PDB file of C-alpha atoms in Angstrom:
ATOM      1  CA  ASP A   1      14.971   9.683   4.975  1.00 80.00           C
ATOM      2  CA  SER A   2      11.670  11.567   5.290  1.00 83.00           C
ATOM      3  CA  GLY A   3      10.752  10.021   8.627  1.00 91.00           C
ATOM      4  CA  VAL A   4       7.711   8.237   7.172  1.00 95.00           C
ATOM      5  CA  THR A   5       8.393   4.512   6.896  1.00 96.00           C
ATOM      6  CA  GLN A   6       6.529   2.237   4.535  1.00 97.00           C
ATOM      7  CA  THR A   7       6.875  -1.515   4.333  1.00 97.00           C
ATOM      8  CA  PRO A   8       7.302  -3.521   2.261  1.00 97.00           C
ATOM      9  CA  LYS A   9       8.973  -1.569  -0.569  1.00 96.00           C
ATOM     10  CA  HIS A  10       7.936  -4.083  -3.179  1.00 96.00           C
ATOM     11  CA  LEU A  11       5.168  -6.652  -3.246  1.00 97.00           C
ATOM     12  CA  ILE A  12       4.278  -9.130  -5.960  1.00 97.00           C
ATOM     13  CA  THR A  13       1.122 -11.141  -5.535  1.00 97.00           C
ATOM     14  CA  ALA A  14      -1.496 -12.991  -7.543  1.00 97.00           C
ATOM     15  CA  THR A  15      -4.991 -11.915  -8.469  1.00 97.00           C
ATOM     16  CA  GLY A  16      -7.561 -12.651  -5.810  1.00 97.00           C
ATOM     17  CA  GLN A  17      -5.096 -12.395  -2.975  1.00 98.00           C
ATOM     18  CA  ARG A  18      -5.049 -10.024  -0.001  1.00 98.00           C
ATOM     19  CA  VAL A  19      -2.121  -7.860   1.112  1.00 98.00           C
ATOM     20  CA  THR A  20      -1.401  -5.441   3.930  1.00 98.00           C
ATOM     21  CA  LEU A  21       0.700  -2.331   3.502  1.00 98.00           C
ATOM     22  CA  ARG A  22       2.147  -0.689   6.575  1.00 98.00           C
ATOM     23  CA  CYS A  23       3.006   2.916   7.349  1.00 98.00           C
ATOM     24  CA  SER A  24       4.705   4.489  10.342  1.00 98.00           C
ATOM     25  CA  PRO A  25       4.241   8.269  10.383  1.00 95.00           C
ATOM     26  CA  ARG A  26       6.885  10.813  11.242  1.00 94.00           C
ATOM     27  CA  SER A  27       7.342  11.252  14.958  1.00 93.00           C
ATOM     28  CA  GLY A  28       4.730  13.650  16.323  1.00 89.00           C
ATOM     29  CA  ASP A  29       2.459  13.487  13.290  1.00 91.00           C
ATOM     30  CA  LEU A  30      -1.121  12.536  14.048  1.00 90.00           C
ATOM     31  CA  SER A  31      -2.555  12.369  10.537  1.00 90.00           C
ATOM     32  CA  VAL A  32      -1.899   9.607   8.046  1.00 93.00           C
ATOM     33  CA  TYR A  33      -2.974   9.753   4.409  1.00 93.00           C
ATOM     34  CA  TRP A  34      -2.960   7.016   1.805  1.00 96.00           C
ATOM     35  CA  TYR A  35      -2.551   7.714  -1.899  1.00 95.00           C
ATOM     36  CA  GLN A  36      -2.460   5.472  -4.944  1.00 96.00           C
ATOM     37  CA  GLN A  37      -0.232   6.434  -7.886  1.00 94.00           C
ATOM     38  CA  SER A  38      -0.774   4.774 -11.238  1.00 92.00           C
ATOM     39  CA  LEU A  39       0.088   5.741 -14.800  1.00 85.00           C
ATOM     40  CA  ASP A  40      -3.510   6.116 -15.911  1.00 85.00           C
ATOM     41  CA  GLN A  41      -5.053   7.647 -12.764  1.00 85.00           C
ATOM     42  CA  GLY A  42      -2.182   9.711 -11.415  1.00 89.00           C
ATOM     43  CA  LEU A  43      -2.133  10.406  -7.677  1.00 92.00           C
ATOM     44  CA  GLN A  44      -5.463   9.521  -6.107  1.00 93.00           C
ATOM     45  CA  PHE A  45      -6.356  10.202  -2.495  1.00 92.00           C
ATOM     46  CA  LEU A  46      -7.681   7.100  -0.766  1.00 95.00           C
ATOM     47  CA  ILE A  47      -8.247   7.842   2.895  1.00 94.00           C
ATOM     48  CA  GLN A  48      -7.087   9.887   5.888  1.00 92.00           C
ATOM     49  CA  TYR A  49      -6.871   9.021   9.561  1.00 92.00           C
ATOM     50  CA  TYR A  50      -6.325  11.466  12.374  1.00 90.00           C
ATOM     51  CA  ASN A  51      -5.323  10.167  15.790  1.00 91.00           C
ATOM     52  CA  GLY A  52      -6.982   6.824  15.187  1.00 93.00           C
ATOM     53  CA  GLU A  53     -10.181   8.022  13.569  1.00 92.00           C
ATOM     54  CA  GLU A  54     -11.167   8.181   9.928  1.00 92.00           C
ATOM     55  CA  ARG A  55     -11.210  11.832   8.884  1.00 88.00           C
ATOM     56  CA  ALA A  56     -11.749  11.863   5.130  1.00 87.00           C
ATOM     57  CA  LYS A  57     -12.400   9.345   2.412  1.00 90.00           C
ATOM     58  CA  GLY A  58     -11.554   9.576  -1.254  1.00 89.00           C
ATOM     59  CA  ASN A  59     -11.665   7.165  -4.156  1.00 83.00           C
ATOM     60  CA  ILE A  60     -11.149   4.066  -2.090  1.00 92.00           C
ATOM     61  CA  LEU A  61     -12.657   0.831  -3.349  1.00 94.00           C
ATOM     62  CA  GLU A  62     -14.830  -1.298  -1.102  1.00 95.00           C
ATOM     63  CA  ARG A  63     -12.210  -4.057  -1.441  1.00 97.00           C
ATOM     64  CA  PHE A  64      -9.747  -1.740   0.311  1.00 97.00           C
ATOM     65  CA  SER A  65      -9.787  -0.811   3.975  1.00 97.00           C
ATOM     66  CA  ALA A  66      -7.478   0.949   6.367  1.00 97.00           C
ATOM     67  CA  GLN A  67      -7.014   1.656  10.023  1.00 97.00           C
ATOM     68  CA  GLN A  68      -4.772   3.634  12.333  1.00 97.00           C
ATOM     69  CA  PHE A  69      -3.628   2.025  15.543  1.00 97.00           C
ATOM     70  CA  PRO A  70      -3.072   3.590  19.002  1.00 96.00           C
ATOM     71  CA  ASP A  71       0.660   3.912  18.276  1.00 95.00           C
ATOM     72  CA  LEU A  72      -0.389   5.911  15.169  1.00 95.00           C
ATOM     73  CA  HIS A  73       0.946   3.492  12.595  1.00 97.00           C
ATOM     74  CA  SER A  74      -1.496   2.690   9.827  1.00 98.00           C
ATOM     75  CA  GLU A  75      -2.263  -0.291   7.650  1.00 98.00           C
ATOM     76  CA  LEU A  76      -3.912  -0.395   4.254  1.00 98.00           C
ATOM     77  CA  ASN A  77      -5.557  -3.704   3.439  1.00 98.00           C
ATOM     78  CA  LEU A  78      -6.191  -4.607  -0.186  1.00 98.00           C
ATOM     79  CA  SER A  79      -8.264  -7.695  -0.903  1.00 97.00           C
ATOM     80  CA  SER A  80      -9.563  -9.620  -3.910  1.00 97.00           C
ATOM     81  CA  LEU A  81      -6.732  -8.057  -5.853  1.00 97.00           C
ATOM     82  CA  GLU A  82      -7.096  -7.359  -9.549  1.00 97.00           C
ATOM     83  CA  LEU A  83      -4.483  -6.598 -12.177  1.00 96.00           C
ATOM     84  CA  GLY A  84      -5.626  -2.974 -12.166  1.00 95.00           C
ATOM     85  CA  ASP A  85      -4.657  -2.590  -8.523  1.00 96.00           C
ATOM     86  CA  SER A  86      -0.999  -2.660  -9.535  1.00 97.00           C
ATOM     87  CA  ALA A  87       0.341   0.736  -8.511  1.00 96.00           C
ATOM     88  CA  LEU A  88       2.536   2.654  -6.124  1.00 96.00           C
ATOM     89  CA  TYR A  89       0.868   3.183  -2.779  1.00 97.00           C
ATOM     90  CA  PHE A  90       2.102   6.142  -0.786  1.00 96.00           C
ATOM     91  CA  CYS A  91       1.565   7.000   2.800  1.00 96.00           C
ATOM     92  CA  ALA A  92       2.001  10.575   4.007  1.00 94.00           C
ATOM     93  CA  SER A  93       1.778  12.134   7.431  1.00 93.00           C
ATOM     94  CA  SER A  94       1.266  15.559   8.909  1.00 88.00           C
ATOM     95  CA  VAL A  95       0.899  17.066  12.335  1.00 82.00           C
ATOM     96  CA  GLY A  96      -2.738  17.681  11.489  1.00 69.00           C
ATOM     97  CA  GLY A  97      -2.933  21.164  10.023  1.00 56.00           C
ATOM     98  CA  HIS A  98      -2.547  22.510   6.512  1.00 56.00           C
ATOM     99  CA  ASN A  99       0.382  24.721   7.407  1.00 54.00           C
ATOM    100  CA  TYR A 100       2.834  21.894   7.808  1.00 61.00           C
ATOM    101  CA  GLY A 101       2.275  20.193   4.480  1.00 74.00           C
ATOM    102  CA  TYR A 102       2.595  16.479   4.021  1.00 85.00           C
ATOM    103  CA  THR A 103       5.647  14.293   4.436  1.00 90.00           C
ATOM    104  CA  PHE A 104       5.564  11.313   2.112  1.00 93.00           C
ATOM    105  CA  GLY A 105       7.068   7.894   2.522  1.00 95.00           C
ATOM    106  CA  SER A 106       8.967   6.227  -0.310  1.00 94.00           C
ATOM    107  CA  GLY A 107       5.996   4.064  -1.228  1.00 95.00           C
ATOM    108  CA  THR A 108       5.112   0.415  -1.712  1.00 97.00           C
ATOM    109  CA  ARG A 109       5.145  -0.839  -5.278  1.00 96.00           C
ATOM    110  CA  LEU A 110       2.413  -3.456  -5.662  1.00 97.00           C
ATOM    111  CA  THR A 111       2.419  -5.716  -8.677  1.00 97.00           C
ATOM    112  CA  VAL A 112      -0.542  -8.028  -9.173  1.00 97.00           C
ATOM    113  CA  VAL A 113       0.103 -10.882 -11.614  1.00 97.00           C
TER     114      VAL A 113
ATOM    115  CA  ALA B   1     -14.927  19.940  -5.434  1.00 76.00           C
ATOM    116  CA  GLN B   2     -11.468  21.011  -6.446  1.00 83.00           C
ATOM    117  CA  SER B   3      -9.270  20.088  -9.363  1.00 90.00           C
ATOM    118  CA  VAL B   4      -5.782  20.800 -10.639  1.00 94.00           C
ATOM    119  CA  THR B   5      -4.605  20.953 -14.227  1.00 96.00           C
ATOM    120  CA  GLN B   6      -0.959  20.820 -15.167  1.00 96.00           C
ATOM    121  CA  LEU B   7      -0.897  21.918 -18.750  1.00 92.00           C
ATOM    122  CA  ASP B   8       2.314  20.185 -19.791  1.00 94.00           C
ATOM    123  CA  SER B   9       2.938  16.504 -19.229  1.00 94.00           C
ATOM    124  CA  GLN B  10       6.581  16.740 -20.290  1.00 96.00           C
ATOM    125  CA  VAL B  11       9.025  19.617 -20.518  1.00 97.00           C
ATOM    126  CA  PRO B  12      12.452  19.045 -22.040  1.00 96.00           C
ATOM    127  CA  VAL B  13      14.929  21.820 -21.219  1.00 97.00           C
ATOM    128  CA  PHE B  14      18.657  22.395 -21.619  1.00 97.00           C
ATOM    129  CA  GLU B  15      20.893  22.787 -18.607  1.00 97.00           C
ATOM    130  CA  GLU B  16      21.177  26.414 -17.381  1.00 97.00           C
ATOM    131  CA  ALA B  17      18.051  27.402 -19.321  1.00 97.00           C
ATOM    132  CA  PRO B  18      14.920  28.700 -17.555  1.00 97.00           C
ATOM    133  CA  VAL B  19      11.866  26.537 -17.052  1.00 97.00           C
ATOM    134  CA  GLU B  20       8.224  27.242 -16.252  1.00 97.00           C
ATOM    135  CA  LEU B  21       5.715  24.591 -15.210  1.00 98.00           C
ATOM    136  CA  ARG B  22       2.124  25.659 -15.493  1.00 97.00           C
ATOM    137  CA  CYS B  23      -0.573  24.858 -12.959  1.00 97.00           C
ATOM    138  CA  ASN B  24      -4.182  25.957 -12.885  1.00 96.00           C
ATOM    139  CA  TYR B  25      -6.700  25.017 -10.233  1.00 94.00           C
ATOM    140  CA  SER B  26     -10.419  25.084  -9.780  1.00 91.00           C
ATOM    141  CA  SER B  27     -12.122  25.512  -6.442  1.00 84.00           C
ATOM    142  CA  SER B  28     -15.226  27.195  -5.126  1.00 79.00           C
ATOM    143  CA  VAL B  29     -13.496  28.168  -1.870  1.00 80.00           C
ATOM    144  CA  SER B  30     -10.161  29.574  -0.779  1.00 82.00           C
ATOM    145  CA  VAL B  31      -7.254  27.195  -1.137  1.00 84.00           C
ATOM    146  CA  TYR B  32      -3.733  26.395  -0.107  1.00 88.00           C
ATOM    147  CA  LEU B  33      -1.342  25.556  -2.954  1.00 92.00           C
ATOM    148  CA  PHE B  34       1.685  23.289  -3.088  1.00 93.00           C
ATOM    149  CA  TRP B  35       4.372  22.038  -5.438  1.00 95.00           C
ATOM    150  CA  TYR B  36       5.902  18.636  -4.835  1.00 95.00           C
ATOM    151  CA  VAL B  37       8.834  16.990  -6.617  1.00 96.00           C
ATOM    152  CA  GLN B  38       9.300  13.280  -7.192  1.00 94.00           C
ATOM    153  CA  TYR B  39      12.759  12.040  -8.151  1.00 92.00           C
ATOM    154  CA  PRO B  40      13.012   8.638  -9.831  1.00 87.00           C
ATOM    155  CA  ASN B  41      12.092   5.765  -7.529  1.00 82.00           C
ATOM    156  CA  GLN B  42      11.399   8.057  -4.618  1.00 87.00           C
ATOM    157  CA  GLY B  43       8.428   9.507  -2.768  1.00 90.00           C
ATOM    158  CA  LEU B  44       7.149  13.036  -3.127  1.00 93.00           C
ATOM    159  CA  GLN B  45       8.977  15.896  -1.460  1.00 92.00           C
ATOM    160  CA  LEU B  46       7.437  19.258  -0.658  1.00 91.00           C
ATOM    161  CA  LEU B  47       9.103  21.922  -2.787  1.00 94.00           C
ATOM    162  CA  LEU B  48       7.170  25.014  -1.744  1.00 93.00           C
ATOM    163  CA  LYS B  49       3.750  26.128  -0.598  1.00 91.00           C
ATOM    164  CA  TYR B  50       1.457  29.113  -0.619  1.00 90.00           C
ATOM    165  CA  LEU B  51      -0.674  29.554   2.463  1.00 84.00           C
ATOM    166  CA  SER B  52      -1.239  33.299   2.711  1.00 80.00           C
ATOM    167  CA  GLY B  53       0.571  36.608   2.483  1.00 82.00           C
ATOM    168  CA  SER B  54       3.054  37.288  -0.324  1.00 84.00           C
ATOM    169  CA  THR B  55       1.929  35.716  -3.564  1.00 87.00           C
ATOM    170  CA  LEU B  56       5.505  34.876  -4.525  1.00 89.00           C
ATOM    171  CA  VAL B  57       6.992  31.930  -2.681  1.00 89.00           C
ATOM    172  CA  GLU B  58      10.472  30.498  -3.007  1.00 87.00           C
ATOM    173  CA  SER B  59      12.196  27.221  -2.306  1.00 89.00           C
ATOM    174  CA  ILE B  60      15.706  26.706  -1.012  1.00 81.00           C
ATOM    175  CA  ASN B  61      16.956  25.318  -4.332  1.00 87.00           C
ATOM    176  CA  GLY B  62      16.060  28.229  -6.592  1.00 93.00           C
ATOM    177  CA  PHE B  63      12.468  27.464  -7.568  1.00 96.00           C
ATOM    178  CA  GLU B  64       9.729  30.024  -7.147  1.00 96.00           C
ATOM    179  CA  ALA B  65       5.976  30.035  -7.684  1.00 96.00           C
ATOM    180  CA  GLU B  66       3.489  32.845  -7.906  1.00 94.00           C
ATOM    181  CA  PHE B  67      -0.124  32.628  -6.787  1.00 93.00           C
ATOM    182  CA  ASN B  68      -2.456  34.458  -9.144  1.00 92.00           C
ATOM    183  CA  LYS B  69      -5.963  34.448  -7.742  1.00 89.00           C
ATOM    184  CA  SER B  70      -7.638  36.087 -10.722  1.00 91.00           C
ATOM    185  CA  GLN B  71      -6.164  33.511 -13.102  1.00 91.00           C
ATOM    186  CA  THR B  72      -6.411  30.657 -10.559  1.00 93.00           C
ATOM    187  CA  SER B  73      -2.836  29.738 -11.330  1.00 95.00           C
ATOM    188  CA  PHE B  74       0.270  28.746  -9.401  1.00 96.00           C
ATOM    189  CA  HIS B  75       3.039  28.416 -11.974  1.00 97.00           C
ATOM    190  CA  LEU B  76       6.475  27.159 -10.960  1.00 97.00           C
ATOM    191  CA  ARG B  77       9.655  28.706 -12.362  1.00 97.00           C
ATOM    192  CA  LYS B  78      13.391  28.345 -12.129  1.00 97.00           C
ATOM    193  CA  PRO B  79      15.712  30.767 -13.946  1.00 97.00           C
ATOM    194  CA  SER B  80      18.497  28.223 -14.527  1.00 97.00           C
ATOM    195  CA  VAL B  81      18.035  24.472 -14.234  1.00 97.00           C
ATOM    196  CA  HIS B  82      20.592  21.789 -13.380  1.00 96.00           C
ATOM    197  CA  ILE B  83      20.784  18.179 -14.437  1.00 96.00           C
ATOM    198  CA  SER B  84      19.735  17.264 -10.905  1.00 95.00           C
ATOM    199  CA  ASP B  85      16.374  19.002 -11.438  1.00 96.00           C
ATOM    200  CA  THR B  86      15.306  16.126 -13.674  1.00 96.00           C
ATOM    201  CA  ALA B  87      12.201  14.830 -11.922  1.00 96.00           C
ATOM    202  CA  GLU B  88       8.418  14.883 -11.988  1.00 96.00           C
ATOM    203  CA  TYR B  89       6.719  17.895 -10.480  1.00 97.00           C
ATOM    204  CA  PHE B  90       3.216  17.885  -9.032  1.00 96.00           C
ATOM    205  CA  CYS B  91       0.996  20.821  -8.263  1.00 96.00           C
ATOM    206  CA  ALA B  92      -1.537  20.272  -5.485  1.00 94.00           C
ATOM    207  CA  VAL B  93      -4.387  22.135  -3.816  1.00 91.00           C
ATOM    208  CA  SER B  94      -6.304  21.777  -0.585  1.00 86.00           C
ATOM    209  CA  GLN B  95      -9.278  23.687   0.686  1.00 80.00           C
ATOM    210  CA  ARG B  96      -8.690  26.033   3.570  1.00 72.00           C
ATOM    211  CA  GLU B  97     -11.790  25.015   5.439  1.00 66.00           C
ATOM    212  CA  ALA B  98     -12.565  21.386   5.020  1.00 62.00           C
ATOM    213  CA  ALA B  99     -12.758  18.294   7.104  1.00 56.00           C
ATOM    214  CA  GLY B 100      -9.464  16.606   6.684  1.00 58.00           C
ATOM    215  CA  ASN B 101      -6.572  18.166   4.851  1.00 67.00           C
ATOM    216  CA  LYS B 102      -6.465  16.053   1.740  1.00 79.00           C
ATOM    217  CA  LEU B 103      -4.478  17.266  -1.209  1.00 86.00           C
ATOM    218  CA  THR B 104      -5.750  17.046  -4.756  1.00 89.00           C
ATOM    219  CA  PHE B 105      -2.887  16.597  -7.200  1.00 93.00           C
ATOM    220  CA  GLY B 106      -2.451  17.494 -10.815  1.00 95.00           C
ATOM    221  CA  GLY B 107      -1.314  14.942 -13.344  1.00 94.00           C
ATOM    222  CA  GLY B 108       2.333  15.892 -13.015  1.00 96.00           C
ATOM    223  CA  THR B 109       4.925  17.442 -15.339  1.00 97.00           C
ATOM    224  CA  ARG B 110       8.013  15.461 -16.159  1.00 96.00           C
ATOM    225  CA  VAL B 111      11.068  17.694 -16.528  1.00 97.00           C
ATOM    226  CA  LEU B 112      14.028  16.325 -18.440  1.00 97.00           C
ATOM    227  CA  VAL B 113      17.133  18.469 -18.235  1.00 97.00           C
ATOM    228  CA  LYS B 114      19.539  17.890 -21.104  1.00 96.00           C
ATOM    229  CA  PRO B 115      23.255  18.721 -21.016  1.00 95.00           C
TER     230      PRO B 115
END
């Protein structure tokens, strides 16, 4: 157990639907990062939050949004889902600095049918 | 912008043989370098990292990586692999001075250890 908790582990939904992925960071970590892992795109950085505020943005689609709550858990919202959104979505956390590296959760596997 | 290239997508290797996974990066500024391992159906785990100081870094399970600034490389090696080393390995880079600490990952190298 890495200390980063992601729910649900698996999600199957239909095109056009909206889903919410949840991440609880490791205790004491202030930064949360979201990544998408797919066979064709590899690991793509989506977005980072630090202590409730957006810190950096990557290749995140406009249909996707995220937030970090006062208790530091984070949610990634995916809407108007398309088949191509099927992927593993990872959350990672860190204290906030480079020196500590990331700790990854076990991911949420999203399948859009 | 930064990028990472892992030159081999798959590396088959026999048990107890050595293995080297190649990683080259591109960045206009100084970087931190990482290797992560992903076992089947699991998340990524930090294997080792280079932040500063000695260019040779080691992990607790026998892997080592050497930072070569002139060749912009950070190759990962293990002198003798075990079946349990079968996994996908990702090289990653982050800029030392940048808003946020996002990692840019390479495409991964799948290592298959054969008995």
